[in-house]
Coordinates of C-alpha atoms and ligand atoms in Angstrom, one line a residue:
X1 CA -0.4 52.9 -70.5
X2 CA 1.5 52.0 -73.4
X3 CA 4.9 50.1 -72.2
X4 CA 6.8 52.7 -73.9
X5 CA 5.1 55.4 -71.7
X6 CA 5.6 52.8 -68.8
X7 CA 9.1 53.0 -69.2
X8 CA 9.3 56.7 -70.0
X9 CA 7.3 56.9 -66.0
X10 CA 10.2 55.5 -64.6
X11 CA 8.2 52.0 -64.4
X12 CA 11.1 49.3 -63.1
X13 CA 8.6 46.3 -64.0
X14 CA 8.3 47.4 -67.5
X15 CA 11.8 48.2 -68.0
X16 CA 12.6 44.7 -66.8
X17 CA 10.4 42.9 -68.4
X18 CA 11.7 44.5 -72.0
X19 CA 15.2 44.0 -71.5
X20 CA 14.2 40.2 -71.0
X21 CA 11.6 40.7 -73.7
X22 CA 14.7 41.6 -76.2
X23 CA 16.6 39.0 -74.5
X24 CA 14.1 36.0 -75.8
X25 CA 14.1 37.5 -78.9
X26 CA 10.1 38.4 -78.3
X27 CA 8.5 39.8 -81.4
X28 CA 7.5 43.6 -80.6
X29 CA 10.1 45.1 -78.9
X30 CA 11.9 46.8 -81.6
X31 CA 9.0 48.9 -82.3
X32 CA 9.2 49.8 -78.3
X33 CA 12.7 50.7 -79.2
X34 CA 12.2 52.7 -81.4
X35 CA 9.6 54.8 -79.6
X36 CA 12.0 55.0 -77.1
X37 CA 14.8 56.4 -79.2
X38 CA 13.4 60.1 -79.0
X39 CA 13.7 59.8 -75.0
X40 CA 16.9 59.2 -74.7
X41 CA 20.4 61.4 -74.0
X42 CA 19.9 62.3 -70.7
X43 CA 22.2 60.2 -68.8
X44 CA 25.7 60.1 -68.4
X45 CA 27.1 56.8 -69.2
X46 CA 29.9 55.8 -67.3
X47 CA 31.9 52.2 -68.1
X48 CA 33.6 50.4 -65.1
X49 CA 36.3 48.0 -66.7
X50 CA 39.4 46.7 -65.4
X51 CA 40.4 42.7 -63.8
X52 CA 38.3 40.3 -62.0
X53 CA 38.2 41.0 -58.0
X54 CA 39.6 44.6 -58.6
X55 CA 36.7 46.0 -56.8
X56 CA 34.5 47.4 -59.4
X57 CA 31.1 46.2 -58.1
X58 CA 32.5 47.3 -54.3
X59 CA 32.7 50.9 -56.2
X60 CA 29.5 51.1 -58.0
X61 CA 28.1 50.1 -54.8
X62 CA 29.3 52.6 -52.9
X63 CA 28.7 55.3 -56.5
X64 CA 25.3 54.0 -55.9
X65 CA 25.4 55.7 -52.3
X66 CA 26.8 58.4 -52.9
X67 CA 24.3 59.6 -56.2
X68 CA 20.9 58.3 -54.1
X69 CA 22.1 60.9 -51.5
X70 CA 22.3 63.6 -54.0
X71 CA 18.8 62.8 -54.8
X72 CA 20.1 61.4 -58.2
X73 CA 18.6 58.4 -59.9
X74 CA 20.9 55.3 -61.7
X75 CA 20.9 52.7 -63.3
X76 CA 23.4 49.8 -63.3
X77 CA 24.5 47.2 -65.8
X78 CA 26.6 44.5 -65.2
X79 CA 27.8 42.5 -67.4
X80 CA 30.3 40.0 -65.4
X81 CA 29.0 36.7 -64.7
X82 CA 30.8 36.5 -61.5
X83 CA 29.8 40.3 -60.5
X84 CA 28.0 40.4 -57.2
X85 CA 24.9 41.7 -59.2
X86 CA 24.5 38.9 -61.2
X87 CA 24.6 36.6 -58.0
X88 CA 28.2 34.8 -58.2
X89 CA 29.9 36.3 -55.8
X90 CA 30.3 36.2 -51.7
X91 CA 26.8 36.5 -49.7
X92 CA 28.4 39.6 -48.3
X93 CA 28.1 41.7 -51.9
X94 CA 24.6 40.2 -52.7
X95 CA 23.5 41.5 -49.3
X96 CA 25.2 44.6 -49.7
X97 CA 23.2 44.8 -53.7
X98 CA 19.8 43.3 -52.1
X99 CA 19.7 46.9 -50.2
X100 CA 18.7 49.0 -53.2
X101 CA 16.4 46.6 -54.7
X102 CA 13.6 48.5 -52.7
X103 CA 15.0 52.0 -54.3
X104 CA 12.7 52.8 -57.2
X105 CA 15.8 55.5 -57.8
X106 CA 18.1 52.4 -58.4
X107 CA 17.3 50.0 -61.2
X108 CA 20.4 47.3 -61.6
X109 CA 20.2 45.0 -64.1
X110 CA 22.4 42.1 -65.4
X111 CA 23.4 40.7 -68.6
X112 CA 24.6 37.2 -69.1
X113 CA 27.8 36.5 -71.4
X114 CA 26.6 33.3 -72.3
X115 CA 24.5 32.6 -75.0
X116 CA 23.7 36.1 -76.1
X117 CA 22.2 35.7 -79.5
X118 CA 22.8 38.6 -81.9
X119 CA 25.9 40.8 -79.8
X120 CA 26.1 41.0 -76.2
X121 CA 27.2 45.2 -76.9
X122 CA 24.0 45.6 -79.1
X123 CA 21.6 43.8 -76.0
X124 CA 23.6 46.4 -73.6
X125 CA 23.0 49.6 -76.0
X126 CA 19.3 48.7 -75.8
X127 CA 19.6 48.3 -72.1
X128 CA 21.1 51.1 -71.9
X129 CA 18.7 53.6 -74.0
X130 CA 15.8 51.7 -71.8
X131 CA 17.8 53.3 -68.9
X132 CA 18.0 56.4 -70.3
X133 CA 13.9 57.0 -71.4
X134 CA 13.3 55.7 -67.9
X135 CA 15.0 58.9 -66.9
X136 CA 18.2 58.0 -64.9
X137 CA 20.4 60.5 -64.3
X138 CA 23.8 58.2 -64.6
X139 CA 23.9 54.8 -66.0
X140 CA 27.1 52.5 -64.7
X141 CA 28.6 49.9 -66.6
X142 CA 30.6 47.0 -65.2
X143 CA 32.3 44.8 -67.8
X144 CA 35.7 43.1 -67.1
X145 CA 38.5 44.5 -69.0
X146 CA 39.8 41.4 -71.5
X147 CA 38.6 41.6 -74.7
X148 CA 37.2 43.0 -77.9
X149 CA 34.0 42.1 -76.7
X150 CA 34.6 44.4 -73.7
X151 CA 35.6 47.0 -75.5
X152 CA 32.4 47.1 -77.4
X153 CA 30.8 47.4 -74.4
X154 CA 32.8 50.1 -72.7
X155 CA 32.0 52.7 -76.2
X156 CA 28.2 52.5 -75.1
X157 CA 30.0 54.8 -72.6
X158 CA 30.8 58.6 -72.3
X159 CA 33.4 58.5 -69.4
X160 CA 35.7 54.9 -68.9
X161 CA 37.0 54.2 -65.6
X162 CA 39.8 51.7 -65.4
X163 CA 40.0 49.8 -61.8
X164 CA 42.9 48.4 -60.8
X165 CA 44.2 46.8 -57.8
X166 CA 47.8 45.6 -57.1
X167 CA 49.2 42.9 -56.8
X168 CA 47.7 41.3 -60.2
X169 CA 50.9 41.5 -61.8
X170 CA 50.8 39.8 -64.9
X171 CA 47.0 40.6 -65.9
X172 CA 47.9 44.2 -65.3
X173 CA 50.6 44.2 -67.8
X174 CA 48.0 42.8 -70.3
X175 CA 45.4 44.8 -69.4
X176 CA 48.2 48.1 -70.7
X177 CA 48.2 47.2 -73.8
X178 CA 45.6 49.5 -75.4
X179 CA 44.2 50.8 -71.4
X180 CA 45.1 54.2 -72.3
X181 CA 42.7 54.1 -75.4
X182 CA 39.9 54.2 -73.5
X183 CA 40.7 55.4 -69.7
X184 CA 39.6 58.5 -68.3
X185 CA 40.0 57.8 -64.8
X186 CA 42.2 55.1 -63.1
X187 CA 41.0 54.2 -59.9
X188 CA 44.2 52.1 -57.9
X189 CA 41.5 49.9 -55.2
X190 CA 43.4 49.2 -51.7
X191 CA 46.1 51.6 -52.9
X192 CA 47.9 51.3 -49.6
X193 CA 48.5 47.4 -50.1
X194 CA 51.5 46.3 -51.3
X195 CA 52.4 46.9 -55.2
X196 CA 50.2 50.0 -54.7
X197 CA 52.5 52.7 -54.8
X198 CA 54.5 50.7 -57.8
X199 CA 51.5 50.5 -59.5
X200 CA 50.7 54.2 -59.5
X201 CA 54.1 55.2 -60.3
X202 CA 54.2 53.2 -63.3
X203 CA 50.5 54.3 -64.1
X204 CA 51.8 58.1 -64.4
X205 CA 54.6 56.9 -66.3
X206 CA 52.9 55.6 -68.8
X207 CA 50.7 58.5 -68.8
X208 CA 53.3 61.0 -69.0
X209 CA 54.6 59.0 -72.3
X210 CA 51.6 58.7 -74.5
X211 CA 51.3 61.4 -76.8
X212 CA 48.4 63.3 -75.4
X213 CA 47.8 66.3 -77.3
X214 CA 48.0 69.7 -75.3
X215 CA 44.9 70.8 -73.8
X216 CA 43.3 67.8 -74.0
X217 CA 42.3 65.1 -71.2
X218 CA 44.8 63.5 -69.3
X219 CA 43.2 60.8 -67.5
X220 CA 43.9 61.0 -63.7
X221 CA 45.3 58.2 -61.3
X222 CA 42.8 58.1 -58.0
X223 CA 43.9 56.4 -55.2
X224 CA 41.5 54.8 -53.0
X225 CA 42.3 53.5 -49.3
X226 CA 40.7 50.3 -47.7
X227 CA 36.9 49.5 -47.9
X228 CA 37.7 48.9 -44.0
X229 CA 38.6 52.6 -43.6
X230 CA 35.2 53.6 -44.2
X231 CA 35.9 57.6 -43.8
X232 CA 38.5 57.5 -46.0
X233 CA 36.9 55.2 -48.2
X234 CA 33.8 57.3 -48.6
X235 CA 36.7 60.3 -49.5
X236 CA 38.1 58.5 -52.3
X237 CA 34.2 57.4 -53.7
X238 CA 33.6 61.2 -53.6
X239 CA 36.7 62.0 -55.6
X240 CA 35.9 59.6 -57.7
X241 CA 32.5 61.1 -58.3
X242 CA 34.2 64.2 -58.8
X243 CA 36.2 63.5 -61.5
X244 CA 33.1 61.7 -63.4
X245 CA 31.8 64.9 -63.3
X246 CA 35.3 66.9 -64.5
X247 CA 35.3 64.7 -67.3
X248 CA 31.5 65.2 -68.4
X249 CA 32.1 69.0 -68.0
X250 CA 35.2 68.8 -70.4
X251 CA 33.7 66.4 -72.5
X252 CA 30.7 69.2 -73.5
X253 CA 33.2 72.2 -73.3
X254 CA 35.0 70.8 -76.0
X255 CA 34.7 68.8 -79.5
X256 CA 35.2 65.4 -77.7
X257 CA 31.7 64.7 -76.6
X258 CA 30.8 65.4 -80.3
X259 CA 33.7 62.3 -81.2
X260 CA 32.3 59.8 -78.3
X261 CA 29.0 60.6 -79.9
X262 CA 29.6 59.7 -83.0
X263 CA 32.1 56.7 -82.3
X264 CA 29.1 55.2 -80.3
X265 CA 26.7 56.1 -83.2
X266 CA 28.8 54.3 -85.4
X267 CA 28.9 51.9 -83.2
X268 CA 25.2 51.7 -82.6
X269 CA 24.6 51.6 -86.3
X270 CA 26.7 48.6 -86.9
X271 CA 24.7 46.8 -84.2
X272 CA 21.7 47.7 -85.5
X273 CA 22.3 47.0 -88.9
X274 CA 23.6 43.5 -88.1
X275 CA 19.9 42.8 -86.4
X276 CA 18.2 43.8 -89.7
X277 CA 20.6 42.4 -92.0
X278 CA 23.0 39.9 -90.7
X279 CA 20.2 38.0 -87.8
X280 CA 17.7 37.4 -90.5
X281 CA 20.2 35.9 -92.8
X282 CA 21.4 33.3 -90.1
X283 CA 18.4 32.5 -89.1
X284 CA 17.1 31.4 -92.5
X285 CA 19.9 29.8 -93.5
X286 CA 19.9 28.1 -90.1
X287 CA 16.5 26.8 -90.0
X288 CA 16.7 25.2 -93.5
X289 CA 19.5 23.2 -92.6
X290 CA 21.3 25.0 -94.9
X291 CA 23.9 26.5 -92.5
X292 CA 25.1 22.7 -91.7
X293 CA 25.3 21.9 -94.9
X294 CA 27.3 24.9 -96.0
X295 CA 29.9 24.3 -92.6
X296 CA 30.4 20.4 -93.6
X297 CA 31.2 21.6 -97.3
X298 CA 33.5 24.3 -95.7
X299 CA 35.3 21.8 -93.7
X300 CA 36.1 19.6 -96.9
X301 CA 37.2 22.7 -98.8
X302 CA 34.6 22.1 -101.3
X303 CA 33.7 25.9 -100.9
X304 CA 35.6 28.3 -99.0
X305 CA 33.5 31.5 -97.0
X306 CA 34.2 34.2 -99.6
X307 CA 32.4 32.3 -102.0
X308 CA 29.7 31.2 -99.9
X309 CA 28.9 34.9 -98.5
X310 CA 28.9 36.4 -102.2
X311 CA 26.2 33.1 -102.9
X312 CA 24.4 33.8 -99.7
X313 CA 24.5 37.6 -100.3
X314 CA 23.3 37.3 -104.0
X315 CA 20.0 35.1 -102.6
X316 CA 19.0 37.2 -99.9
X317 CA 20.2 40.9 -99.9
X318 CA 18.9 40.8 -103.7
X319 CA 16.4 43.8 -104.4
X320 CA 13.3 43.1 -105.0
Ligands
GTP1 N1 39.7 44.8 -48.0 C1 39.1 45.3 -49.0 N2 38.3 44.5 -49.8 C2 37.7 45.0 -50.9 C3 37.9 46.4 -51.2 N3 37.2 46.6 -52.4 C4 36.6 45.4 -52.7 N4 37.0 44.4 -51.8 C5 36.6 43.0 -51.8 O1 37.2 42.4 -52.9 C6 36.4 41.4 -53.5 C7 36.2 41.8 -55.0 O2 35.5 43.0 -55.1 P1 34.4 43.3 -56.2 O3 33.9 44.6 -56.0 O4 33.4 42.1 -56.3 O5 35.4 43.2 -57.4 P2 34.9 43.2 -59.0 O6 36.0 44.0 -59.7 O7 33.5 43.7 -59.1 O8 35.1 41.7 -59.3 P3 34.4 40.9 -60.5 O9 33.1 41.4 -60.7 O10 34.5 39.5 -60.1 O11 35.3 41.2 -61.7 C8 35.1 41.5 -52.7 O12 35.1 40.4 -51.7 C9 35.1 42.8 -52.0 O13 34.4 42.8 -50.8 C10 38.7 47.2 -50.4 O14 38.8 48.4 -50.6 N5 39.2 46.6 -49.3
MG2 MG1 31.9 42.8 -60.1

């Protein structure tokens, strides 16, 4: 079998083995991608952002649960260095992950922030439509909420939920600016603790002031109690769940699963186009020694970039 018909099976070894493939840069696995491409669309994408420690891999964990028991498969991409699926958090979590490693429904996969060559949002859209040919029903994202970068990530995704946790003051505050951009669903972690209640009240304010337009989406606040409280716990994981699926249903009832569409083909585009246009470019000038040369000549201000990109752009993207 063909690794692209591999993949298409469901085949977890395969799957892996691309998305570290694409990783290395390994010649060949664009034209798997692309073979791919027709097989994807399935899935619903879901993005988990919000701060460090707020309890976004506790949640997936316990999403991961709750869809296996509906008979549902997922996938899972993390891209946190210090997420429990990536290995750098408390031996409890890694346990806890360790469990659905045996799950051919659960494939969980994680993607370094370091030294991602060429976009770390273009190397999780390919994870992502890898995901998707494999056939998973949802794919879950978990990115921490800071920057651009992040961002980028979370429009790989059709539904964003923000997870918050009090007590974070500060980061919080930071984390507003631009949240309600790309929430659909708050989820307040260890609501009951103290700052919890503050924290959804000024959630709802801030809500209730943005200029929603009538009839469309108002993203909801979802209170969850203690991971100790399992019961009640498992309650909130359900709401959570059913609000993921509230949003989907709007989101193909109405024009806005048309916009995220095309937002994240734009997206996809740009990414794409910067691996056939931009990578190859670099590279050249990178292994002729040229790109030093160029940054020492930049830092005496004997060139400036504009006139280096027109020079570089003149030389390469020339047609034939
Ligand atoms: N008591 C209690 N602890 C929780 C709850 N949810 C998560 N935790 C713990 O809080 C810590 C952080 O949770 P994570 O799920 O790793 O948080 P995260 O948002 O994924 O963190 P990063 O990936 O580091 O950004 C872990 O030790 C969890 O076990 C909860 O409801 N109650
Ligand atoms: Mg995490």
């Amino acid at each position: 079998m063909e690794t692209g018909e591999k993949i298409r099976s469901g085949n977890i070894r395969a799957a892996s083995r691309l998305i570290r493939d694409i990783e290395d840069g390994e010649p060949g696995t664009k034209e798997i991608l692309k073979q791919i491409y027709p097989h994807t669309g399935g899935a619903h994408i879901i993005g988990f952002t919000g701060p460090p420690g707020a309890g976004k891999s506790t949640l997936i964990d316990a999403l991961i649960r709750l869809l296996r028991k509906r008979n549902l498969r997922v996938g899972v991409l993390a891209i946190d260095p210090s997420s429990p699926f990536t290995g750098g958090a408390i031996l409890g979590d890694r346990i806890r992950m360790q469990k659905h490693a045996s799950d051919p429904g659960v494939f969980i996969r994680s993607l370094s922030t370091r030294g991602s060559l060429g976009g770390l949002s273009r190397a999780a859209g390919n994870a992502i439509h890898i995901m998707d040919a494999m056939g998973m029903d949802y794919i879950l994202i978990e990115t921490v909420g800071a920057g651009q970068q992040e961002v980028d990530i979370i429009n790989h995704a059709h539904t964003v939920l923000v997870v918050m946790v009090p007590g974070l003051g500060d980061e919080i505050q930071i984390m507003k600016a631009g949240i309600l951009e790309i929430a659909d669903v708050f989820v307040i972690n260890k609501a009951h603790f103290d700052g919890g209640a503050k924290l959804n009240r000024e959630l709802l304010i801030m809500i209730d002031m943005s200029p929603i337009p009538k009839g469309d989406w108002r993203p909801p606040v979802l209170q969850i109690k203690d991971l100790e409280e399992q019961a009640a716990y498992e309650a909130g994981i359900g709401e959570v769940f059913d609000n993921m699926e509230k949003h989907r249903k709007y989101l193909f009832e109405t024009e806005h699963m048309g916009k995220r569409m095309h937002r994240k083909m734009t997206r996809e585009l740009e990414e794409a186009l910067s691996s056939a246009i931009l990578d190859p470019v670099l590279r050249a000038i990178a292994d002729t020694g040229e790109l030093e040369c160029i940054i020492e000549k930049l830092v005496k201000k004997e060139t400036d970039p504009v006139t280096v990109s027109e020079e570089i752009a003149n030389k390469y993207l020339r047609p034939e």
